[in-house]
Each structure stands twice: as C-alpha cells, then as structure tokens.
Short mmCIF file of C-alpha atoms in Angstrom, two decimals:
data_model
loop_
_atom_site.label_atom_id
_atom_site.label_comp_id
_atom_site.label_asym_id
_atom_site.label_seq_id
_atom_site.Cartn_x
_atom_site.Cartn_y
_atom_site.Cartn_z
CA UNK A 1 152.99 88.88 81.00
CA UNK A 2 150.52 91.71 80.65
CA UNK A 3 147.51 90.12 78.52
CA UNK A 4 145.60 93.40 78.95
CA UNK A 5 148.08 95.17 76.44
CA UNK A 6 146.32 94.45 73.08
CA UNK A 7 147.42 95.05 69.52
CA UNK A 8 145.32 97.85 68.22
CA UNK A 9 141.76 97.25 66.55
CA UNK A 10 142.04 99.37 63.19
CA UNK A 11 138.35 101.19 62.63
CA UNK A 12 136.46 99.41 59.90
CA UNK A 13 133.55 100.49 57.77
CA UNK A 14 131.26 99.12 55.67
CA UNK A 15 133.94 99.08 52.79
CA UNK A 16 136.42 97.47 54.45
CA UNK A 17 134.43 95.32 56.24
CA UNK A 18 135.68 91.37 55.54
CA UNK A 19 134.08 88.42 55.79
CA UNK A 20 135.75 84.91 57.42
CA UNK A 21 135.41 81.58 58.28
CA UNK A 22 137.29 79.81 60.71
CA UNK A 23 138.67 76.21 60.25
CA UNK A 24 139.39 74.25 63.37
CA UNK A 25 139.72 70.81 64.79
CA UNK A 26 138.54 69.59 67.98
CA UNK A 27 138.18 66.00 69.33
CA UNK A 28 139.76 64.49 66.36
CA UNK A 29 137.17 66.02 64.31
CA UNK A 30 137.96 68.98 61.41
CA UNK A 31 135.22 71.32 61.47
CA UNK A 32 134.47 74.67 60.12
CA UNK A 33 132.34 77.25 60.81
CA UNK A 34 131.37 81.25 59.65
CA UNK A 35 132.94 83.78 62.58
CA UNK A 36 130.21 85.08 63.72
CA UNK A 37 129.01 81.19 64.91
CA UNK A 38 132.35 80.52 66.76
CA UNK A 39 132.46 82.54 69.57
CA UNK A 40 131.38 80.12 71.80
CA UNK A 41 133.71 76.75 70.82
CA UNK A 42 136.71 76.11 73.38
CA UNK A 43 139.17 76.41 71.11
CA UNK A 44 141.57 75.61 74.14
CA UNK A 45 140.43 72.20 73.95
CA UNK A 46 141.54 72.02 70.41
CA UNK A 47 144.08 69.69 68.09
CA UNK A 48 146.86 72.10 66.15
CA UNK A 49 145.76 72.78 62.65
CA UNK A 50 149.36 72.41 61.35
CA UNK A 51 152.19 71.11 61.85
CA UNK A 52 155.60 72.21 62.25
CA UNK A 53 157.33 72.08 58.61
CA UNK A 54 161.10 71.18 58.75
CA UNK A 55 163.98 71.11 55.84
CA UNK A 56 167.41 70.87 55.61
CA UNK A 57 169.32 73.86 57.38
CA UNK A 58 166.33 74.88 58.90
CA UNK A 59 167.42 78.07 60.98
CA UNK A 60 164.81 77.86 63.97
CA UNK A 61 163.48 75.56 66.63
CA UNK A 62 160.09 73.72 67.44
CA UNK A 63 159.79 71.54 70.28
CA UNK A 64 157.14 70.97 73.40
CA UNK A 65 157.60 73.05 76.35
CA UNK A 66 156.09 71.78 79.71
CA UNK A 67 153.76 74.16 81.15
CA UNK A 68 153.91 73.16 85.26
CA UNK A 69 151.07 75.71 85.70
CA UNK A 70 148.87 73.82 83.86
CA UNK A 71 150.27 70.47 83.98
CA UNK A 72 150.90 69.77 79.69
CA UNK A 73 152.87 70.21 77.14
CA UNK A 74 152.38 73.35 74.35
CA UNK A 75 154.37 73.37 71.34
CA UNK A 76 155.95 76.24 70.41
CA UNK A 77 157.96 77.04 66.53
CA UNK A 78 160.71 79.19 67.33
CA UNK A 79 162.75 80.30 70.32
CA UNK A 80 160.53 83.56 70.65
CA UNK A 81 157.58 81.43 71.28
CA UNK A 82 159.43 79.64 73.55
CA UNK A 83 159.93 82.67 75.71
CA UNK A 84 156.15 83.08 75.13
CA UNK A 85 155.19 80.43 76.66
CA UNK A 86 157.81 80.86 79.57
CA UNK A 87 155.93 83.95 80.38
CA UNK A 88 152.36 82.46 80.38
CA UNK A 89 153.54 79.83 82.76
CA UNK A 90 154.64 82.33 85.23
CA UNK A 91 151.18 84.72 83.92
CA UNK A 92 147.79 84.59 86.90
CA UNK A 93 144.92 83.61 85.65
CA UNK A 94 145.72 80.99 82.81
CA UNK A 95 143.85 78.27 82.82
CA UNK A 96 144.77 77.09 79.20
CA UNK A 97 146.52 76.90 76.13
CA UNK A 98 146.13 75.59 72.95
CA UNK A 99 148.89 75.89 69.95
CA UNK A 100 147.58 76.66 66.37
CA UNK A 101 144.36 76.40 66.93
CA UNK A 102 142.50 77.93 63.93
CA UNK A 103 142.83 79.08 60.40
CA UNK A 104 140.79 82.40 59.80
CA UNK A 105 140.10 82.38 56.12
CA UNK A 106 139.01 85.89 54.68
CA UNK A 107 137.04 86.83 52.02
CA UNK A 108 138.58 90.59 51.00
CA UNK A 109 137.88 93.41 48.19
CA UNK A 110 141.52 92.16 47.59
CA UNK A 111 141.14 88.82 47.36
CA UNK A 112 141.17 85.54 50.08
CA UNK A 113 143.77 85.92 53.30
CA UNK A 114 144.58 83.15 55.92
CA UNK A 115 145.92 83.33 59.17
CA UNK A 116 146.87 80.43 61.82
CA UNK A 117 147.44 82.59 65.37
CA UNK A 118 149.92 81.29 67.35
CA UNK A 119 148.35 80.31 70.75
CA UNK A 120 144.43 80.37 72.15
CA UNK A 121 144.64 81.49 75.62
CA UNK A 122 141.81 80.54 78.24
CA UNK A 123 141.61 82.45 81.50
CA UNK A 124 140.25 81.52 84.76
CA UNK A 125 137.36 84.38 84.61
CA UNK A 126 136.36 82.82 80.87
CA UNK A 127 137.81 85.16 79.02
CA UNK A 128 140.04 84.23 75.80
CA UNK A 129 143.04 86.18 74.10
CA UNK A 130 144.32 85.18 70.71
CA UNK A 131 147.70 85.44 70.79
CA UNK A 132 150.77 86.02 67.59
CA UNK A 133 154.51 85.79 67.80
CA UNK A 134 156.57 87.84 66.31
CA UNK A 135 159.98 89.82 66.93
CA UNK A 136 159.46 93.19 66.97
CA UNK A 137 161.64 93.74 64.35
CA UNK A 138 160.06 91.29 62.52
CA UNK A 139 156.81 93.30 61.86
CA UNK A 140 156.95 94.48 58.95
CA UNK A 141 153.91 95.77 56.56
CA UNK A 142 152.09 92.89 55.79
CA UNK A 143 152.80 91.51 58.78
CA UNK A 144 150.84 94.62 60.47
CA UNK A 145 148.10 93.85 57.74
CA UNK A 146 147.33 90.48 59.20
CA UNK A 147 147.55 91.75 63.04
CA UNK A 148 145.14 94.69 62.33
CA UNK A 149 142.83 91.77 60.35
CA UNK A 150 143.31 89.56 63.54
CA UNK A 151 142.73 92.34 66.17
CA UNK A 152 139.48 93.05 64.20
CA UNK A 153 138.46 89.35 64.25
CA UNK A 154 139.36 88.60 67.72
CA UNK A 155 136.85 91.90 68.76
CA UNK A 156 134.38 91.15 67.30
CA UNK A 157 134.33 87.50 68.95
CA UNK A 158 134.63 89.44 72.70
CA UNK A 159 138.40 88.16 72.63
CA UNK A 160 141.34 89.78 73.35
CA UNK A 161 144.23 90.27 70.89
CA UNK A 162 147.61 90.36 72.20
CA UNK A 163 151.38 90.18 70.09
CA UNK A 164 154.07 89.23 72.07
CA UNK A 165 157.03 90.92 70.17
CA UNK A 166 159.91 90.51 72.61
CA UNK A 167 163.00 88.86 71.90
CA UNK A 168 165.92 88.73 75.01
CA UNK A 169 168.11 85.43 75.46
CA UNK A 170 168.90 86.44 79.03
CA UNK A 171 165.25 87.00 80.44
CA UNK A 172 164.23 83.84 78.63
CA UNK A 173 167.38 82.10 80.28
CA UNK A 174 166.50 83.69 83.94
CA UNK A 175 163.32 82.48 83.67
CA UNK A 176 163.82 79.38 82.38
CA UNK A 177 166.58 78.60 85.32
CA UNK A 178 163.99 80.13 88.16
CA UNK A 179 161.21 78.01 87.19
CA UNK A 180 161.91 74.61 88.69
CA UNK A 181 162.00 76.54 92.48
CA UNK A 182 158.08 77.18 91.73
CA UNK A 183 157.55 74.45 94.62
CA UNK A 184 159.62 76.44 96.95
CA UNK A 185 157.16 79.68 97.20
CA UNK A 186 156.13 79.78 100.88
CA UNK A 187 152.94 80.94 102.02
CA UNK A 188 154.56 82.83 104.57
CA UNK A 189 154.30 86.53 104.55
CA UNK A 190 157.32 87.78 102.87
CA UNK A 191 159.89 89.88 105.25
CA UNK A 192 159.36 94.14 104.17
CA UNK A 193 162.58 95.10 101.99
CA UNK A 194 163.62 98.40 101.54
CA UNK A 195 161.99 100.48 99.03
CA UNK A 196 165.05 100.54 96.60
CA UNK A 197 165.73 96.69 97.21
CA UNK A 198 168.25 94.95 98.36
CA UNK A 199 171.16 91.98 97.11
CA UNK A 200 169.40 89.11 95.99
CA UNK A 201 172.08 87.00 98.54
CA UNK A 202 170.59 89.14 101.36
CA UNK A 203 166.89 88.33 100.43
CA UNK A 204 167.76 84.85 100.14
CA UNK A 205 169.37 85.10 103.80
CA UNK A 206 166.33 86.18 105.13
CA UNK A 207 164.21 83.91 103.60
CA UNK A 208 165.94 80.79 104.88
CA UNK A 209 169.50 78.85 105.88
CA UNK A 210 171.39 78.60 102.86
CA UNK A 211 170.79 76.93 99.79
CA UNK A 212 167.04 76.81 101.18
CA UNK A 213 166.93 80.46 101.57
CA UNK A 214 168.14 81.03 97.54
CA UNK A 215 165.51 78.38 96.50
CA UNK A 216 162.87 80.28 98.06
CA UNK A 217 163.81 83.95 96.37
CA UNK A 218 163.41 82.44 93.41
CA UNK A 219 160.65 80.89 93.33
CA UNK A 220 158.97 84.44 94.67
CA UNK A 221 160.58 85.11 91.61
CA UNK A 222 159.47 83.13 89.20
CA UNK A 223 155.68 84.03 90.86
CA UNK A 224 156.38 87.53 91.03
CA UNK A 225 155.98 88.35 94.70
CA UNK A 226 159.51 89.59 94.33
CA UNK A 227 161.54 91.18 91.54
CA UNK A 228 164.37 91.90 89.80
CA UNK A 229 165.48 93.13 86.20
CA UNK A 230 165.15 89.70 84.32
CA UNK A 231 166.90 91.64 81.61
CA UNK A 232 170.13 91.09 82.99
CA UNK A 233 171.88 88.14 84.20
CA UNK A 234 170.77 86.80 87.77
CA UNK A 235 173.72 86.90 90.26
CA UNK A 236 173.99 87.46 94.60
CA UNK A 237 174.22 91.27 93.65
CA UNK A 238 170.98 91.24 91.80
CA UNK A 239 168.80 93.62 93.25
CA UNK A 240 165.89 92.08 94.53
CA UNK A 241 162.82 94.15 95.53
CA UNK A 242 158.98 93.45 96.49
CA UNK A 243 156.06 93.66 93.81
CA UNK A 244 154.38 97.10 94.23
CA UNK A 245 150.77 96.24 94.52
#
C-alpha cells in the first residue's frame, strides 16, 4: 500500500476555518484535548473509542485480524477494512496500528461535526497517517465533506491523510492465502527473470524443489520482491515478474 497517496487538503481561509477537539483514550484513561495540543500523543498506543455496534440482520463483518508484521491483533468493521489491514501487513515501514482511535469534534459556521477515523498508523521514521475506509463508490457528498475536514485536520497536526477506497474479493483472497509463506522469504538474491515475467510454476522451480520452491514465490510475494496482478486469481500460469526498483 502506497501511504504517500493522500486525500486532498481543501484550501481554507479564515471563514472556513473550524475549530476541534479531539477525544481519545489511552492507558485506560479517557482524555481530551484542543487539536492544536495533540500532535504529540501516540495515538498508536491507544484503546478504541467505540465499539463495534451489532443488530439483527446486520449486513457486514467486524472481527480481529492478526497483523504478523507487528505481532497483534487490529480490529477491523467491515470486509473493506479487512483488506485494509491485509495491505498494511504486507506495507514497509509500519511500525503500528491502532483502530478507532479518536473522535475529532468540530466546532463549524454550520454547526458541531464528529468524526472517528478508521485506523492511526505509526511508521518506523515517526511519521503518522490517519487513515478512513470507504468503497469508492461509497463516497458520496458528505462523505467527501468529512474527508476534506479530516485531510485539513490531519495537516495541520504534520500527519498524513490517506482513504483506502478499494474494494476486490480476489486481491483480498490472494493476499490473504500468500501471507502465511511470509517465513519462507529467503535472503538469497533472487534469480534475474525476464523483463516481461515468466509462469509463476517456473519461478517457483527456480526458487526451490517442489512444494519448497512454490512456498518461497510466495512469500516474495506477499513481501513484494516479486509480483503479479493480485487482481486476478493466483494459478501456475500467473505471471510472475521482479519489483522494478
């Protein structure tokens, strides 16, 4: 996943200009503080500031997904943020994650706004990304509203704002198949392919005897030393080719 490509930040002016607080809880302990004194807390350290709700018929799914990168758990609310955090597993540089972390509370010309982001994302250089889920098809009007409101928040706080907005079943389901061979990457220098790639069997035969040589393509799969359109469904005709640096 590409955390460099952020939702917009909207210009604002003096008479647009909101004000917010942000509610949080950290250690066991609720706390709240004005924006401009909470650029500092490690919100990836924090408790979720909601729960899950659940009814009868409910139409999505919420569950824990186990993050081997970082060794925990991360709860997730639908099957898109499920595929979120798929990607951030496989995603350099993350060091943490914490789910729900905040309520922003606005004060606007129009009246109060709240918003609980989806994740709080730590990386291994310090920097943070707030992060939303939401189908792309799903982003409708107000929905926009609150991103542009969040993009503005998270800029002025040195973050990052990022929207993961895809939505396909069979890159979640590659992925989600690849990732227990993460053990099998070798720190052996990877054999030069052809330019245009070649079978994912053939890969796999030069990477090892059998069902050895398969568990190491993909886990230089999952890591992204090699790869392949996880659009479509993996197969031995696949074609596999080397990250271009």
């Amino acid at each position: 996943m590409d955390l460099t490509q952020q939702w917009p930040v909207p210009p604002t002016t003096e008479a647009n200009r909101t004000r917010a607080r942000v509610e949080y809880r950290l250690d066991g302990v609720q706390l709240e503080l004005d924006a401009v004194d909470c650029d500092s807390v490690p919100f990836e350290r924090g408790d979720p500031v909601r729960n899950f709700p659940s009814w009868r018929l409910k139409r999505h799914y919420d569950g824990y997904h186990w993050m081997g990168a970082l060794g925990a758990s991360v709860g997730f609310e639908s099957l898109t943020e499920r595929g979120c955090l798929i990607e951030l597993d496989r995603t350099p540089g993350v060091v943490a994650i914490a789910s729900q972390p905040m309520w922003i509370r606005w004060t606007t010309p129009d009246g109060p706004r709240e918003h609980c982001p989806d994740y709080f994302v730590r990386l291994d250089d310090g920097h943070a990304v707030l992060m939303d889920v939401k189908p792309a098809t799903q982003i409708k009007d107000d929905v926009r509203r609150q991103f542009d409101m969040t993009a503005v928040f998270a800029a002025e706080r040195g973050w990052r704002y990022v929207v993961y907005d895809a939505e396909s079943v069979v890159r979640e389901a590659n992925l989600r198949f690849l990732g227990p061979f993460r053990d099998w990457a070798s720190s052996e220098e990877l054999p030069m392919l052809p330019e245009d790639g070649l079978p994912l069997a053939e890969v796999a035969a030069l990477l090892g005897v059998g069902s050895e040589g398969f568990a190491h393509c993909y886990a230089h799969l999952w890591s992204g030393a090699l790869e392949a359109d996880l659009d479509q469904a993996l197969n031995i005709r696949t074609i596999v080719w080397q990250r271009s640096v």
